[in-house]
Amino acid sequence: MRSPLPPLLYADTHASTDMLYFGRVEVHDPFIAFGARGKKITVQSALEFGRVKRTGDFDVVLPREVWQEKARTRYGKKAGIAEMIACLAKAYKVRGFRVADDFSASLYLKLRQLGIRLELAGGSLFPEREIKAPWEAEAVREGNRLCSVGYATAEKILRAARSKGRTLVWQGRPLTSELLRFHIEVAIKAQGGDARDTIVAGGDQACDPHERGTGPLRPNELIIIDIFPRVVKTGYYGDMTRTYLKGRASEAQQKLVATVLAAQRAAIRLVTAGIDGLDVHELVQHIFQEAGYETKRGKHGSVGFIHGTGHGLGLAVHDPGRISAISAVLKAGAVLTVEPGLYYPGLGGCRWEDVVQVTKGSAKMLSRHPYNWEIR
Amino acid sequence: MRSPLPPLLYADTHASTDMLYFGRVEVHDPFIAFGARGKKITVQSALEFGRVKRTGDFDVVLPREVWQEKARTRYGKKAGIAEMIACLAKAYKVRGFRVADDFSASLYLKLRQLGIRLELAGGSLFPEREIKAPWEAEAVREGNRLCSVGYATAEKILRAARSKGRTLVWQGRPLTSELLRFHIEVAIKAQGGDARDTIVAGGDQACDPHERGTGPLRPNELIIIDIFPRVVKTGYYGDMTRTYLKGRASEAQQKLVATVLAAQRAAIRLVTAGIDGLDVHELVQHIFQEAGYETKRGKHGSVGFIHGTGHGLGLAVHDPGRISAISAVLKAGAVLTVEPGLYYPGLGGCRWEDVVQVTKGSAKMLSRHPYNWEIR
């Protein structure tokens, strides 16, 4: 069996976490990176050259200006990225490249025209990215510690808030999603995290699971807080969700919250290397059905359990790997969220999200924060 | 002449600002969007359906589950995104699609196999994105107002800091890049902005223009602060740079700073619709050369004026449009940064960055903040 072709990437690290994974350095404009002779090679402009050489994981950093010139000499003055790659392939005697499925179509066609052999990865470019090394798991754990810092801040504010009719009042003004989000994100920033788009959604707003939430938070309504901060130092993410209620929960709210928590715990107990994520997902569905919580599509959207049970977590909030309605065996070392939820406009939404690393035994928890949701 | 083919996109709005431009709503997982019969159409899962319908700019939002089923019925149970798009193209009688150069190569090949006609944009998918409507220019101006909030915060801290040998001390501890960045970003967050990766780089660190900066800031050294916050409400960015020095500047530092500022002003005066950006860039180069500032590649990187003069600004920090060594006519309505800089390890770095909108007359300033750089 021949060894697989070495990878070729052309992207910035904002759009492509594969690139971030490959080179371990952030660059905001698209650039070339590839493998050859077991080495990681990149081409960088003068603007990035020194920093990438100093802080990145590349074995060889080539000056873009020089290779641009080589490409022009060989292909004429309109030579661009494709021609530069062709020159590099020749210089490094590469017989072809493996590219990601989302590799640029235009560049793909141009490279083929230049006679470069290309193979689509047909899935992940770096399947090994799904398996996290111990230090990567620790980086995710640190992200989740930052989430916990956010929840501690939110809880402190919710405890201090007072109900005044249908309004929650804190420090003399109505407590809004925006205000609570601000204090959560600042607390995280102070400890080296970068949280954005944090979901702080109360009442019916929380029934749209990706709605960030706006305006006043109400007493006696379920409030979903979903925080997914990036650890600035490492680039890895945490991702956790807690549900709260300030005031007194109704029986229906209590049952909803308890059912989701029971489903989450059962799902986590089932997670182990070799099991199909689909089985975990179906267990959650089963628990919800048994408890009388139907999932259905309505005129104005869907209600019930309307998303997957979990997803990979790492250099992206949605990293490779999932626990969902699509069959996919859980691999030892994979880091996954487990986050069942139920959403019923009128009653509200609830989601509990934690993070585990899959092992051959029981799942290793990478997140920790209490589930004390009712705040009087 | 036939009208151009309607656009087809498959991406999330984090990776693709074209998608954000097209649909005006953030979605964190890849999704289908296309034009047909003059309408903007998208396919969304139950998870996003309601929110996208309510807050997005799409004329039609289709349920993904339904179209997935249609694709399976027609193509078999392994039908994926390509097959779904083929079903949509048939249902909407679309004769073909225009796709971005960075459209997924894998999807491109599959769609071609399914008989879908595709045309690469060969440049920007939405060339009109370069031209900003008045409300978009105002959104960028708001982003720059947030930058100014950040500079006011930085200046206050630098004024309050005291020199103690080679250290700057503020509130009893050494003033670091990290600490100054934290206070800048929090001040911006409090006013509805989201700043990350803010550059606060002093001394030789600033000579790597994309180095964020770490550790203690020093007295009598040039400090570059480059802030590019996203206005959370609109998604548009601001982008400005100011240079500071706490203490007393040497003559060489003073000359460097004055020369860059003079070059920036001259460049802005030259900006007008129809002029070649290359001419503006060469003017800056000329001013630097005349003042004795050489640009050259050294053993350990490059020194001098080592980047372009400016770039487009909008839904991305690097939006379409540029003022650089590549010939490109400036268009009326384009929003561009103007940011010459000089970098010499030993002496330090200086960059001044403001934002203008190109008009048929003189450039319209979209950023405003003083240039008082020497703080005693």
PDB file of N, CA, C and O in Angstrom, chain B residues 109-145:
ATOM      1  N   LEU B 109     -17.402  19.148  -7.823  1.00  0.00           N
ATOM      2  CA  LEU B 109     -17.276  17.963  -8.678  1.00  0.00           C
ATOM      3  C   LEU B 109     -18.548  17.106  -8.633  1.00  0.00           C
ATOM      4  O   LEU B 109     -19.015  16.615  -9.658  1.00  0.00           O
ATOM      5  N   LYS B 110     -19.132  16.951  -7.445  1.00  0.00           N
ATOM      6  CA  LYS B 110     -20.359  16.160  -7.328  1.00  0.00           C
ATOM      7  C   LYS B 110     -21.516  16.798  -8.079  1.00  0.00           C
ATOM      8  O   LYS B 110     -22.297  16.103  -8.745  1.00  0.00           O
ATOM      9  N   LEU B 111     -21.637  18.108  -7.983  1.00  0.00           N
ATOM     10  CA  LEU B 111     -22.730  18.797  -8.672  1.00  0.00           C
ATOM     11  C   LEU B 111     -22.575  18.684 -10.184  1.00  0.00           C
ATOM     12  O   LEU B 111     -23.556  18.497 -10.908  1.00  0.00           O
ATOM     13  N   ARG B 112     -21.337  18.788 -10.660  1.00  0.00           N
ATOM     14  CA  ARG B 112     -21.082  18.628 -12.096  1.00  0.00           C
ATOM     15  C   ARG B 112     -21.477  17.224 -12.538  1.00  0.00           C
ATOM     16  O   ARG B 112     -22.067  17.040 -13.616  1.00  0.00           O
ATOM     17  N   GLN B 113     -21.157  16.238 -11.709  1.00  0.00           N
ATOM     18  CA  GLN B 113     -21.533  14.853 -12.039  1.00  0.00           C
ATOM     19  C   GLN B 113     -23.044  14.682 -12.099  1.00  0.00           C
ATOM     20  O   GLN B 113     -23.561  13.852 -12.850  1.00  0.00           O
ATOM     21  N   LEU B 114     -23.745  15.465 -11.287  1.00  0.00           N
ATOM     22  CA  LEU B 114     -25.212  15.394 -11.280  1.00  0.00           C
ATOM     23  C   LEU B 114     -25.820  16.231 -12.402  1.00  0.00           C
ATOM     24  O   LEU B 114     -27.038  16.389 -12.486  1.00  0.00           O
ATOM     25  N   GLY B 115     -24.957  16.801 -13.244  1.00  0.00           N
ATOM     26  CA  GLY B 115     -25.443  17.541 -14.406  1.00  0.00           C
ATOM     27  C   GLY B 115     -25.800  18.987 -14.123  1.00  0.00           C
ATOM     28  O   GLY B 115     -26.460  19.641 -14.940  1.00  0.00           O
ATOM     29  N   ILE B 116     -25.376  19.500 -12.968  1.00  0.00           N
ATOM     30  CA  ILE B 116     -25.662  20.907 -12.649  1.00  0.00           C
ATOM     31  C   ILE B 116     -24.594  21.787 -13.294  1.00  0.00           C
ATOM     32  O   ILE B 116     -23.403  21.544 -13.138  1.00  0.00           O
ATOM     33  N   ARG B 117     -25.040  22.803 -14.017  1.00  0.00           N
ATOM     34  CA  ARG B 117     -24.094  23.732 -14.626  1.00  0.00           C
ATOM     35  C   ARG B 117     -23.571  24.702 -13.563  1.00  0.00           C
ATOM     36  O   ARG B 117     -24.354  25.289 -12.821  1.00  0.00           O
ATOM     37  N   LEU B 118     -22.263  24.854 -13.516  1.00  0.00           N
ATOM     38  CA  LEU B 118     -21.653  25.753 -12.527  1.00  0.00           C
ATOM     39  C   LEU B 118     -20.648  26.670 -13.205  1.00  0.00           C
ATOM     40  O   LEU B 118     -19.922  26.246 -14.100  1.00  0.00           O
ATOM     41  N   GLU B 119     -20.635  27.905 -12.740  1.00  0.00           N
ATOM     42  CA  GLU B 119     -19.671  28.865 -13.270  1.00  0.00           C
ATOM     43  C   GLU B 119     -18.903  29.458 -12.105  1.00  0.00           C
ATOM     44  O   GLU B 119     -19.517  29.946 -11.151  1.00  0.00           O
ATOM     45  N   LEU B 120     -17.580  29.416 -12.162  1.00  0.00           N
ATOM     46  CA  LEU B 120     -16.784  30.050 -11.104  1.00  0.00           C
ATOM     47  C   LEU B 120     -16.846  31.563 -11.279  1.00  0.00           C
ATOM     48  O   LEU B 120     -16.809  32.062 -12.412  1.00  0.00           O
ATOM     49  N   ALA B 121     -16.967  32.264 -10.163  1.00  0.00           N
ATOM     50  CA  ALA B 121     -17.098  33.725 -10.230  1.00  0.00           C
ATOM     51  C   ALA B 121     -15.840  34.359 -10.830  1.00  0.00           C
ATOM     52  O   ALA B 121     -15.914  35.390 -11.481  1.00  0.00           O
ATOM     53  N   GLY B 122     -14.682  33.728 -10.620  1.00  0.00           N
ATOM     54  CA  GLY B 122     -13.435  34.290 -11.151  1.00  0.00           C
ATOM     55  C   GLY B 122     -13.153  35.653 -10.544  1.00  0.00           C
ATOM     56  O   GLY B 122     -13.011  36.647 -11.241  1.00  0.00           O
ATOM     57  N   GLY B 123     -13.098  35.689  -9.234  1.00  0.00           N
ATOM     58  CA  GLY B 123     -12.989  36.946  -8.489  1.00  0.00           C
ATOM     59  C   GLY B 123     -14.039  36.882  -7.405  1.00  0.00           C
ATOM     60  O   GLY B 123     -14.339  35.812  -6.900  1.00  0.00           O
ATOM     61  N   SER B 124     -14.617  37.999  -7.063  1.00  0.00           N
ATOM     62  CA  SER B 124     -15.601  38.007  -5.985  1.00  0.00           C
ATOM     63  C   SER B 124     -16.945  37.466  -6.461  1.00  0.00           C
ATOM     64  O   SER B 124     -17.367  37.723  -7.585  1.00  0.00           O
ATOM     65  N   LEU B 125     -17.630  36.695  -5.604  1.00  0.00           N
ATOM     66  CA  LEU B 125     -18.970  36.202  -5.936  1.00  0.00           C
ATOM     67  C   LEU B 125     -19.959  37.355  -5.988  1.00  0.00           C
ATOM     68  O   LEU B 125     -20.885  37.361  -6.794  1.00  0.00           O
ATOM     69  N   PHE B 126     -19.760  38.337  -5.130  1.00  0.00           N
ATOM     70  CA  PHE B 126     -20.612  39.532  -5.090  1.00  0.00           C
ATOM     71  C   PHE B 126     -19.725  40.764  -5.235  1.00  0.00           C
ATOM     72  O   PHE B 126     -19.382  41.405  -4.230  1.00  0.00           O
ATOM     73  N   PRO B 127     -19.340  41.111  -6.476  1.00  0.00           N
ATOM     74  CA  PRO B 127     -18.418  42.251  -6.635  1.00  0.00           C
ATOM     75  C   PRO B 127     -19.008  43.523  -6.023  1.00  0.00           C
ATOM     76  O   PRO B 127     -18.279  44.408  -5.588  1.00  0.00           O
ATOM     77  N   GLU B 128     -20.341  43.583  -5.972  1.00  0.00           N
ATOM     78  CA  GLU B 128     -21.007  44.771  -5.427  1.00  0.00           C
ATOM     79  C   GLU B 128     -20.735  44.955  -3.936  1.00  0.00           C
ATOM     80  O   GLU B 128     -20.987  46.021  -3.374  1.00  0.00           O
ATOM     81  N   ARG B 129     -20.204  43.896  -3.306  1.00  0.00           N
ATOM     82  CA  ARG B 129     -19.915  43.972  -1.867  1.00  0.00           C
ATOM     83  C   ARG B 129     -18.844  45.019  -1.558  1.00  0.00           C
ATOM     84  O   ARG B 129     -18.776  45.545  -0.453  1.00  0.00           O
ATOM     85  N   GLU B 130     -18.006  45.298  -2.558  1.00  0.00           N
ATOM     86  CA  GLU B 130     -16.929  46.266  -2.351  1.00  0.00           C
ATOM     87  C   GLU B 130     -17.482  47.679  -2.131  1.00  0.00           C
ATOM     88  O   GLU B 130     -16.877  48.485  -1.429  1.00  0.00           O
ATOM     89  N   ILE B 131     -18.620  47.955  -2.743  1.00  0.00           N
ATOM     90  CA  ILE B 131     -19.242  49.285  -2.648  1.00  0.00           C
ATOM     91  C   ILE B 131     -20.194  49.298  -1.459  1.00  0.00           C
ATOM     92  O   ILE B 131     -21.095  48.471  -1.376  1.00  0.00           O
ATOM     93  N   LYS B 132     -19.986  50.220  -0.542  1.00  0.00           N
ATOM     94  CA  LYS B 132     -20.801  50.239   0.669  1.00  0.00           C
ATOM     95  C   LYS B 132     -21.925  51.270   0.567  1.00  0.00           C
ATOM     96  O   LYS B 132     -21.695  52.434   0.243  1.00  0.00           O
ATOM     97  N   ALA B 133     -23.133  50.819   0.904  1.00  0.00           N
ATOM     98  CA  ALA B 133     -24.282  51.724   1.001  1.00  0.00           C
ATOM     99  C   ALA B 133     -24.039  52.664   2.176  1.00  0.00           C
ATOM    100  O   ALA B 133     -23.232  52.369   3.056  1.00  0.00           O
ATOM    101  N   PRO B 134     -24.762  53.799   2.199  1.00  0.00           N
ATOM    102  CA  PRO B 134     -24.570  54.742   3.316  1.00  0.00           C
ATOM    103  C   PRO B 134     -24.734  54.069   4.686  1.00  0.00           C
ATOM    104  O   PRO B 134     -23.943  54.321   5.597  1.00  0.00           O
ATOM    105  N   TRP B 135     -25.713  53.179   4.817  1.00  0.00           N
ATOM    106  CA  TRP B 135     -25.899  52.540   6.142  1.00  0.00           C
ATOM    107  C   TRP B 135     -24.739  51.621   6.487  1.00  0.00           C
ATOM    108  O   TRP B 135     -24.392  51.455   7.663  1.00  0.00           O
ATOM    109  N   GLU B 136     -24.111  51.036   5.467  1.00  0.00           N
ATOM    110  CA  GLU B 136     -22.948  50.186   5.739  1.00  0.00           C
ATOM    111  C   GLU B 136     -21.755  51.035   6.174  1.00  0.00           C
ATOM    112  O   GLU B 136     -21.019  50.666   7.092  1.00  0.00           O
ATOM    113  N   ALA B 137     -21.566  52.188   5.509  1.00  0.00           N
ATOM    114  CA  ALA B 137     -20.485  53.101   5.897  1.00  0.00           C
ATOM    115  C   ALA B 137     -20.693  53.558   7.336  1.00  0.00           C
ATOM    116  O   ALA B 137     -19.736  53.653   8.114  1.00  0.00           O
ATOM    117  N   GLU B 138     -21.959  53.799   7.704  1.00  0.00           N
ATOM    118  CA  GLU B 138     -22.245  54.211   9.086  1.00  0.00           C
ATOM    119  C   GLU B 138     -21.938  53.082  10.071  1.00  0.00           C
ATOM    120  O   GLU B 138     -21.491  53.329  11.187  1.00  0.00           O
ATOM    121  N   ALA B 139     -22.191  51.847   9.644  1.00  0.00           N
ATOM    122  CA  ALA B 139     -21.896  50.705  10.515  1.00  0.00           C
ATOM    123  C   ALA B 139     -20.383  50.587  10.739  1.00  0.00           C
ATOM    124  O   ALA B 139     -19.928  50.300  11.844  1.00  0.00           O
ATOM    125  N   VAL B 140     -19.600  50.848   9.681  1.00  0.00           N
ATOM    126  CA  VAL B 140     -18.135  50.847   9.825  1.00  0.00           C
ATOM    127  C   VAL B 140     -17.701  52.013  10.718  1.00  0.00           C
ATOM    128  O   VAL B 140     -16.826  51.869  11.574  1.00  0.00           O
ATOM    129  N   ARG B 141     -18.343  53.163  10.534  1.00  0.00           N
ATOM    130  CA  ARG B 141     -18.018  54.324  11.374  1.00  0.00           C
ATOM    131  C   ARG B 141     -18.258  53.994  12.856  1.00  0.00           C
ATOM    132  O   ARG B 141     -17.468  54.359  13.721  1.00  0.00           O
ATOM    133  N   GLU B 142     -19.344  53.272  13.122  1.00  0.00           N
ATOM    134  CA  GLU B 142     -19.631  52.862  14.505  1.00  0.00           C
ATOM    135  C   GLU B 142     -18.515  51.933  15.018  1.00  0.00           C
ATOM    136  O   GLU B 142     -18.092  52.044  16.167  1.00  0.00           O
ATOM    137  N   GLY B 143     -18.053  51.033  14.143  1.00  0.00           N
ATOM    138  CA  GLY B 143     -16.928  50.174  14.523  1.00  0.00           C
ATOM    139  C   GLY B 143     -15.701  51.004  14.894  1.00  0.00           C
ATOM    140  O   GLY B 143     -14.992  50.714  15.862  1.00  0.00           O
ATOM    141  N   ASN B 144     -15.474  52.060  14.132  1.00  0.00           N
ATOM    142  CA  ASN B 144     -14.318  52.918  14.407  1.00  0.00           C
ATOM    143  C   ASN B 144     -14.527  53.779  15.654  1.00  0.00           C
ATOM    144  O   ASN B 144     -13.562  54.104  16.354  1.00  0.00           O
ATOM    145  N   ARG B 145     -15.791  54.108  15.925  1.00  0.00           N
ATOM    146  CA  ARG B 145     -16.062  54.813  17.183  1.00  0.00           C
ATOM    147  C   ARG B 145     -15.658  53.905  18.355  1.00  0.00           C
ATOM    148  O   ARG B 145     -15.093  54.361  19.346  1.00  0.00           O
TER     149      ARG B 145
END
